[in-house]
Amino acid sequence: MAVIIGLIHGDGIGPEIVNEAKKVLDAVSRKYGCDFEYENLLLGGASIDATGLPLTEETVEKAKQCAAVLMGSIGGDAKTSPWYQLPADKRPEAGLLGIRKALNLFANLRPAYLYDELKDACPLKPEMTANGFDMIIVRELTGGLYFGRRYTETVDGLRTAVDTLTYNEAEIRRIAVKAFEIAQKRRKKVTSVDKANVLDSSRLWRAVTEEVAKDYPDVTLEHMLVDNCAMQLVMNPGQFDVILTENMFGDILSDEASMTTGSIGMLSSASLNETKFGLYEPSHGSAPDIAGKNIANPIATVLSAAMMLKFSLDMDAAADDIESAVQKVLSEGYRTSDIYSEGCTRVSTSEMGSLIAERI
Ligand code: IPM
Ligand code: MG
């Protein structure tokens, strides 16, 4: 029976990198004799162009019929793209937030690890990463500042903007449980990141996380303030195993963590709900400045496809094949421009995709 995979090509470099991930999935399907059927879904700018809206009911309904959805990236250049002349709730990003909420994708997993082969591309001093690092950021994705009430009004003659940061204990508990479950399969350490010295939402976050920790006695829990975490990520990234944090902090820290791996073009992600379903996307954006040039790095999307095979399709061996193929291509010296260093072979987006697919 065919497995239906939704594909959101999206905007900017999105279509190019999704095509390469599809190439790799086709190689997997040949090797394992499985039948992947692709359903194209519209989101973001591409959806605005076609329908006037960044997310339609049709996309949500179609996504629900898929076993999983693989996405490129959405959004354009805020200075030049007409999408940004629209009110905020009609822009591409609103579509992404909308689909996360509509599908209840509350758990965003963003792994960041340093490939030996990319040590030269890592911007940190060698002594900071002597023992490498391998962490996963577990970011709450459907609450907090992103989904609180927001408005702008005039108060005493001054334009005043309000964003609200709300978490209830159930929202905190379910993401904490995810983090502890993941830690049990890794090095058994959770670093919960908050701003409990200032924010009430963080104090509740800390209390609930400690309650959850009682059910996982084999996992060590530590708390870290977000400003300190931002510093520790560049000073001693090797100390982290699982970082558990709320939506906004996770957005910021995951960009920082991804850059320490050498390039934001390497970081995959999975957004999950309580079922097997997930939305898989690179952690990076749509890079409109290099769109259509066949120079973007497709590896984050290819690795997102591997996460999809593991979490949604129970194809662990195939996921491992993709990860090994990426590793092999890197160790053979092939690099897209963003991770290029001297002595390596510079390849295009499509060449990188083919090289990985050939090694499945
Ligand atoms: C991400 C992105 C999104 C976010 C944007 C595009 C709304 O930065 O997935 O990290 O802030 O969540
Ligand atoms: Mg982000």
Short mmCIF file of C-alpha atoms and ligand atoms in Angstrom, two decimals:
data_model
loop_
_atom_site.label_atom_id
_atom_site.label_comp_id
_atom_site.label_asym_id
_atom_site.label_seq_id
_atom_site.Cartn_x
_atom_site.Cartn_y
_atom_site.Cartn_z
CA MET A 1 0.00 0.00 0.00
CA ALA A 2 1.29 3.44 -0.87
CA VAL A 3 2.51 5.72 1.92
CA ILE A 4 1.30 9.23 1.25
CA ILE A 5 3.89 11.91 1.94
CA GLY A 6 2.87 15.55 1.75
CA LEU A 7 5.40 17.87 0.13
CA ILE A 8 5.43 21.59 0.80
CA HIS A 9 7.96 23.03 -1.65
CA GLY A 10 7.41 26.52 -0.31
CA ASP A 11 9.32 29.64 -1.22
CA GLY A 12 12.87 30.81 -1.95
CA ILE A 13 15.25 27.85 -2.00
CA GLY A 14 12.39 25.59 -0.79
CA PRO A 15 11.55 23.96 -4.15
CA GLU A 16 15.23 23.22 -4.89
CA ILE A 17 15.99 21.55 -1.58
CA VAL A 18 12.73 19.59 -1.47
CA ASN A 19 13.49 18.19 -4.92
CA GLU A 20 16.82 16.87 -3.62
CA ALA A 21 15.20 15.31 -0.55
CA LYS A 22 12.68 13.66 -2.88
CA LYS A 23 15.56 12.27 -4.96
CA VAL A 24 16.92 10.67 -1.79
CA LEU A 25 13.48 9.34 -0.79
CA ASP A 26 13.11 7.82 -4.27
CA ALA A 27 16.42 6.00 -3.72
CA VAL A 28 15.08 4.74 -0.37
CA SER A 29 11.88 3.56 -1.99
CA ARG A 30 13.86 1.64 -4.66
CA LYS A 31 16.09 0.01 -2.04
CA TYR A 32 13.30 -0.99 0.33
CA GLY A 33 10.62 -1.62 -2.28
CA CYS A 34 8.20 0.76 -0.61
CA ASP A 35 5.71 2.87 -2.46
CA PHE A 36 5.82 6.57 -1.63
CA GLU A 37 3.10 8.68 -3.12
CA TYR A 38 3.61 12.44 -2.99
CA GLU A 39 0.88 14.98 -2.44
CA ASN A 40 1.87 18.59 -3.14
CA LEU A 41 0.58 21.07 -0.57
CA LEU A 42 0.58 24.86 -0.70
CA LEU A 43 1.84 26.98 2.19
CA GLY A 44 3.35 30.42 2.71
CA GLY A 45 4.10 32.74 -0.18
CA ALA A 46 3.32 30.13 -2.82
CA SER A 47 -0.11 29.71 -1.24
CA ILE A 48 -0.67 33.48 -1.16
CA ASP A 49 0.14 33.69 -4.87
CA ALA A 50 -2.26 30.86 -5.70
CA THR A 51 -5.12 31.52 -3.27
CA GLY A 52 -4.59 34.85 -1.53
CA LEU A 53 -4.04 33.12 1.81
CA PRO A 54 -0.82 31.74 3.39
CA LEU A 55 -2.70 28.64 4.60
CA THR A 56 -5.99 27.25 3.39
CA GLU A 57 -8.39 24.75 4.91
CA GLU A 58 -7.63 22.56 1.90
CA THR A 59 -3.93 22.33 2.85
CA VAL A 60 -4.79 21.45 6.46
CA GLU A 61 -7.26 18.77 5.37
CA LYS A 62 -4.89 17.30 2.78
CA ALA A 63 -2.03 17.28 5.32
CA LYS A 64 -4.21 15.30 7.72
CA GLN A 65 -4.58 12.59 5.07
CA CYS A 66 -0.79 12.22 4.77
CA ALA A 67 1.41 9.95 6.89
CA ALA A 68 3.81 12.87 7.25
CA VAL A 69 4.67 16.14 5.56
CA LEU A 70 8.09 17.23 4.33
CA MET A 71 8.59 20.92 3.85
CA GLY A 72 11.25 23.17 2.32
CA SER A 73 10.93 26.66 3.69
CA ILE A 74 8.56 29.58 3.41
CA GLY A 75 8.82 33.34 3.28
CA GLY A 76 10.49 35.98 1.14
CA ASP A 77 12.53 39.14 1.40
CA ALA A 78 10.58 41.38 3.77
CA LYS A 79 11.91 44.53 2.04
CA THR A 80 11.07 43.65 -1.54
CA SER A 81 8.41 40.95 -1.58
CA PRO A 82 4.77 42.03 -2.00
CA TRP A 83 3.79 39.37 0.56
CA TYR A 84 5.04 41.75 3.24
CA GLN A 85 2.69 44.52 2.14
CA LEU A 86 -0.10 42.33 3.54
CA PRO A 87 -1.31 42.54 7.14
CA ALA A 88 0.79 40.37 9.49
CA ASP A 89 -1.82 37.62 9.75
CA LYS A 90 -1.86 37.19 5.96
CA ARG A 91 1.91 36.88 5.47
CA PRO A 92 3.80 33.64 4.75
CA GLU A 93 4.92 33.09 8.37
CA ALA A 94 1.31 33.20 9.56
CA GLY A 95 0.72 30.14 7.38
CA LEU A 96 3.50 28.23 9.09
CA LEU A 97 2.25 29.14 12.56
CA GLY A 98 -1.28 28.28 11.42
CA ILE A 99 -0.40 24.78 10.24
CA ARG A 100 1.61 24.09 13.43
CA LYS A 101 -1.43 25.03 15.49
CA ALA A 102 -4.02 23.34 13.25
CA LEU A 103 -2.14 20.03 13.42
CA ASN A 104 -1.26 20.47 17.10
CA LEU A 105 2.47 20.12 16.40
CA PHE A 106 3.60 21.09 19.88
CA ALA A 107 6.97 19.35 19.93
CA ASN A 108 9.75 20.69 17.73
CA LEU A 109 12.95 18.64 17.74
CA ARG A 110 16.10 20.25 16.40
CA PRO A 111 19.26 18.17 16.58
CA ALA A 112 22.64 19.92 16.35
CA TYR A 113 25.83 17.94 16.14
CA LEU A 114 29.27 18.54 14.83
CA TYR A 115 30.43 16.33 11.98
CA ASP A 116 34.15 15.64 12.23
CA GLU A 117 34.35 16.54 8.55
CA LEU A 118 32.93 20.01 9.21
CA LYS A 119 35.19 20.98 12.08
CA ASP A 120 36.85 23.53 9.77
CA ALA A 121 33.51 25.19 9.02
CA CYS A 122 32.64 25.46 12.72
CA PRO A 123 33.05 29.10 13.79
CA LEU A 124 34.08 28.19 17.36
CA LYS A 125 37.72 27.89 18.39
CA PRO A 126 38.96 24.28 18.20
CA GLU A 127 39.49 24.14 21.98
CA MET A 128 35.76 24.82 22.54
CA THR A 129 34.76 21.80 20.47
CA ALA A 130 37.67 19.42 21.11
CA ASN A 131 35.29 16.60 22.04
CA GLY A 132 32.62 17.57 19.53
CA PHE A 133 28.98 18.04 20.52
CA ASP A 134 25.70 16.30 19.95
CA MET A 135 22.56 17.92 21.30
CA ILE A 136 18.89 18.08 20.50
CA ILE A 137 16.75 21.11 21.20
CA VAL A 138 13.18 20.25 22.19
CA ARG A 139 11.23 23.43 21.55
CA GLU A 140 7.61 23.94 22.56
CA LEU A 141 5.92 25.01 19.33
CA THR A 142 2.26 25.89 19.81
CA GLY A 143 2.23 28.16 22.85
CA GLY A 144 3.95 31.10 24.47
CA LEU A 145 4.50 34.47 22.82
CA TYR A 146 3.84 33.08 19.36
CA PHE A 147 0.21 32.33 20.12
CA GLY A 148 -0.70 34.75 22.90
CA ARG A 149 -3.03 37.66 22.35
CA ARG A 150 -1.30 40.52 20.55
CA TYR A 151 -2.44 43.98 19.57
CA THR A 152 -1.29 47.53 19.09
CA GLU A 153 -3.22 50.45 20.51
CA THR A 154 -2.72 54.04 21.52
CA VAL A 155 -2.36 54.61 25.23
CA ASP A 156 -2.02 58.19 26.49
CA GLY A 157 -1.22 59.29 22.96
CA LEU A 158 1.58 56.72 22.56
CA ARG A 159 1.50 53.76 20.17
CA THR A 160 1.69 50.77 22.46
CA ALA A 161 2.14 47.12 21.41
CA VAL A 162 1.26 44.12 23.54
CA ASP A 163 2.29 40.48 23.15
CA THR A 164 1.33 37.97 25.82
CA LEU A 165 3.33 35.00 27.00
CA THR A 166 1.03 32.33 28.41
CA TYR A 167 1.66 28.70 29.32
CA ASN A 168 -0.58 26.37 31.26
CA GLU A 169 0.76 23.36 33.09
CA ALA A 170 -0.63 20.85 30.58
CA GLU A 171 1.26 22.52 27.74
CA ILE A 172 4.47 22.45 29.75
CA ARG A 173 4.00 18.88 30.93
CA ARG A 174 3.51 17.33 27.48
CA ILE A 175 6.63 18.93 26.02
CA ALA A 176 8.66 18.06 29.13
CA VAL A 177 7.54 14.43 28.84
CA LYS A 178 8.76 14.41 25.21
CA ALA A 179 12.14 15.79 26.29
CA PHE A 180 12.58 13.19 29.04
CA GLU A 181 11.55 10.35 26.72
CA ILE A 182 14.12 11.48 24.17
CA ALA A 183 16.80 11.87 26.86
CA GLN A 184 16.21 8.27 27.99
CA LYS A 185 17.30 7.11 24.54
CA ARG A 186 20.35 9.38 24.56
CA ARG A 187 22.80 10.47 27.26
CA LYS A 188 20.06 10.92 29.89
CA LYS A 189 20.41 14.60 30.61
CA VAL A 190 17.80 17.34 30.23
CA THR A 191 18.76 21.00 30.47
CA SER A 192 15.55 22.96 30.90
CA VAL A 193 16.06 26.55 29.77
CA ASP A 194 13.97 29.39 31.16
CA LYS A 195 14.06 32.91 32.56
CA ALA A 196 12.79 32.00 36.01
CA ASN A 197 14.59 34.93 37.62
CA VAL A 198 12.14 37.26 35.86
CA LEU A 199 9.14 35.52 34.27
CA ASP A 200 6.16 33.85 35.93
CA SER A 201 5.70 31.55 32.95
CA SER A 202 9.27 30.37 33.51
CA ARG A 203 8.69 29.73 37.21
CA LEU A 204 5.74 27.51 36.32
CA TRP A 205 7.86 25.89 33.60
CA ARG A 206 10.50 25.02 36.19
CA ALA A 207 8.00 23.65 38.72
CA VAL A 208 6.21 21.43 36.19
CA THR A 209 9.48 20.20 34.71
CA GLU A 210 10.58 19.11 38.17
CA GLU A 211 7.31 17.23 38.66
CA VAL A 212 7.77 15.42 35.35
CA ALA A 213 11.40 14.60 36.23
CA LYS A 214 10.18 12.44 39.14
CA ASP A 215 8.85 9.92 36.59
CA TYR A 216 12.28 9.65 34.95
CA PRO A 217 14.73 8.90 37.78
CA ASP A 218 17.37 7.71 35.29
CA VAL A 219 17.48 11.16 33.65
CA THR A 220 19.32 14.10 35.20
CA LEU A 221 17.49 17.43 35.10
CA GLU A 222 19.28 20.76 35.32
CA HIS A 223 17.87 24.26 34.92
CA MET A 224 19.64 27.01 33.05
CA LEU A 225 18.70 30.62 32.47
CA VAL A 226 18.32 31.45 28.81
CA ASP A 227 20.95 34.20 28.76
CA ASN A 228 23.46 31.84 30.34
CA CYS A 229 22.46 29.12 27.87
CA ALA A 230 23.15 31.43 24.92
CA MET A 231 26.65 31.87 26.32
CA GLN A 232 27.21 28.21 27.21
CA LEU A 233 26.25 27.13 23.68
CA VAL A 234 29.33 28.86 22.27
CA MET A 235 31.59 28.30 25.28
CA ASN A 236 31.00 24.63 25.98
CA PRO A 237 28.44 23.08 23.60
CA GLY A 238 29.61 19.58 24.52
CA GLN A 239 27.85 19.81 27.91
CA PHE A 240 24.37 19.57 26.34
CA ASP A 241 22.34 16.48 25.59
CA VAL A 242 18.65 17.51 25.48
CA ILE A 243 17.73 21.18 25.77
CA LEU A 244 14.09 21.67 26.70
CA THR A 245 12.67 25.14 26.24
CA GLU A 246 9.66 27.29 25.38
CA ASN A 247 8.77 28.53 21.92
CA MET A 248 10.58 31.86 21.64
CA PHE A 249 13.74 30.83 23.49
CA GLY A 250 13.87 27.70 21.33
CA ASP A 251 13.57 29.75 18.15
CA ILE A 252 16.57 31.85 19.13
CA LEU A 253 18.75 29.15 20.65
CA SER A 254 18.23 26.74 17.77
CA ASP A 255 19.56 29.26 15.25
CA GLU A 256 22.56 29.79 17.48
CA ALA A 257 23.15 26.05 17.95
CA SER A 258 22.80 25.37 14.24
CA MET A 259 25.48 27.89 13.37
CA THR A 260 27.93 26.17 15.69
CA THR A 261 27.61 23.04 13.53
CA GLY A 262 29.28 24.93 10.69
CA SER A 263 26.24 26.02 8.77
CA ILE A 264 22.56 26.54 9.37
CA GLY A 265 22.21 24.48 6.18
CA MET A 266 22.89 21.28 8.16
CA LEU A 267 20.14 21.39 10.78
CA SER A 268 17.01 19.28 10.34
CA SER A 269 13.85 19.42 12.41
CA ALA A 270 10.68 17.53 13.23
CA SER A 271 7.45 18.99 14.55
CA LEU A 272 5.30 16.34 16.18
CA ASN A 273 1.91 15.95 17.81
CA GLU A 274 0.65 13.11 20.03
CA THR A 275 0.30 10.76 17.03
CA LYS A 276 2.85 9.41 14.55
CA PHE A 277 2.23 12.34 12.24
CA GLY A 278 4.92 14.99 11.86
CA LEU A 279 5.92 17.99 9.79
CA TYR A 280 9.59 17.84 8.85
CA GLU A 281 11.56 20.85 7.75
CA PRO A 282 15.06 22.27 7.76
CA SER A 283 15.62 24.72 10.62
CA HIS A 284 16.83 27.38 8.21
CA GLY A 285 14.76 29.86 6.27
CA SER A 286 13.97 30.32 2.58
CA ALA A 287 17.16 32.30 1.75
CA PRO A 288 15.55 34.34 -1.07
CA ASP A 289 18.94 35.90 -1.88
CA ILE A 290 20.27 32.59 -3.22
CA ALA A 291 16.99 31.13 -4.52
CA GLY A 292 17.06 29.56 -7.98
CA LYS A 293 20.86 29.57 -8.16
CA ASN A 294 21.32 25.85 -7.40
CA ILE A 295 23.83 26.65 -4.65
CA ALA A 296 21.78 26.08 -1.47
CA ASN A 297 22.70 23.23 0.86
CA PRO A 298 19.98 20.54 0.70
CA ILE A 299 21.43 18.48 3.59
CA ALA A 300 19.13 19.88 6.31
CA THR A 301 16.10 18.90 4.23
CA VAL A 302 17.57 15.49 3.39
CA LEU A 303 18.20 14.90 7.10
CA SER A 304 14.64 16.07 7.84
CA ALA A 305 13.45 13.34 5.48
CA ALA A 306 15.52 10.88 7.55
CA MET A 307 13.78 12.10 10.71
CA MET A 308 10.45 11.57 8.95
CA LEU A 309 11.33 7.97 8.13
CA LYS A 310 12.29 7.38 11.76
CA PHE A 311 9.50 9.14 13.64
CA SER A 312 6.49 8.85 11.33
CA LEU A 313 7.13 5.85 9.06
CA ASP A 314 8.96 3.40 11.35
CA MET A 315 11.75 3.05 8.79
CA ASP A 316 14.73 3.33 11.11
CA ALA A 317 17.11 1.42 8.86
CA ALA A 318 16.33 3.69 5.92
CA ALA A 319 16.81 6.75 8.14
CA ASP A 320 20.22 5.40 9.17
CA ASP A 321 21.05 4.85 5.49
CA ILE A 322 20.38 8.51 4.74
CA GLU A 323 22.47 9.68 7.68
CA SER A 324 25.36 7.41 6.62
CA ALA A 325 25.07 8.57 3.02
CA VAL A 326 25.37 12.21 4.14
CA GLN A 327 28.35 11.32 6.29
CA LYS A 328 29.98 9.49 3.37
CA VAL A 329 29.51 12.36 0.95
CA LEU A 330 31.06 14.73 3.47
CA SER A 331 33.99 12.46 4.18
CA GLU A 332 34.60 12.16 0.44
CA GLY A 333 35.10 15.91 0.48
CA TYR A 334 31.96 17.16 -1.30
CA ARG A 335 30.65 20.50 -0.04
CA THR A 336 28.06 23.06 -1.00
CA SER A 337 29.32 26.65 -0.81
CA ASP A 338 28.08 27.32 2.73
CA ILE A 339 30.27 24.54 4.19
CA TYR A 340 33.10 24.73 1.69
CA SER A 341 36.67 24.75 2.95
CA GLU A 342 39.94 24.54 1.07
CA GLY A 343 40.81 21.26 -0.57
CA CYS A 344 37.17 20.16 -0.82
CA THR A 345 35.09 19.70 -3.98
CA ARG A 346 32.46 22.39 -4.36
CA VAL A 347 29.11 21.02 -5.60
CA SER A 348 25.70 22.45 -6.44
CA THR A 349 22.39 21.74 -4.71
CA SER A 350 21.38 19.12 -7.27
CA GLU A 351 24.82 17.51 -7.34
CA MET A 352 24.75 17.18 -3.56
CA GLY A 353 21.30 15.54 -3.73
CA SER A 354 22.44 13.08 -6.38
CA LEU A 355 25.64 12.22 -4.50
CA ILE A 356 23.62 11.39 -1.36
CA ALA A 357 20.96 9.45 -3.32
CA GLU A 358 23.64 7.37 -5.09
CA ARG A 359 25.02 6.28 -1.70
CA ILE A 360 21.72 4.93 -0.34
C1 IPM B 1 11.54 28.71 12.73
C2 IPM B 1 11.24 30.02 12.03
C3 IPM B 1 9.79 30.41 12.29
C4 IPM B 1 9.63 30.55 13.80
C5 IPM B 1 9.34 31.68 11.56
C6 IPM B 1 9.52 31.54 10.07
C7 IPM B 1 7.93 32.06 11.90
O1 IPM B 1 12.13 31.00 12.45
O2 IPM B 1 10.91 27.70 12.38
O3 IPM B 1 12.40 28.71 13.60
O4 IPM B 1 9.93 31.61 14.36
O5 IPM B 1 9.22 29.58 14.42
MG MG B 2 13.66 30.33 13.75
#
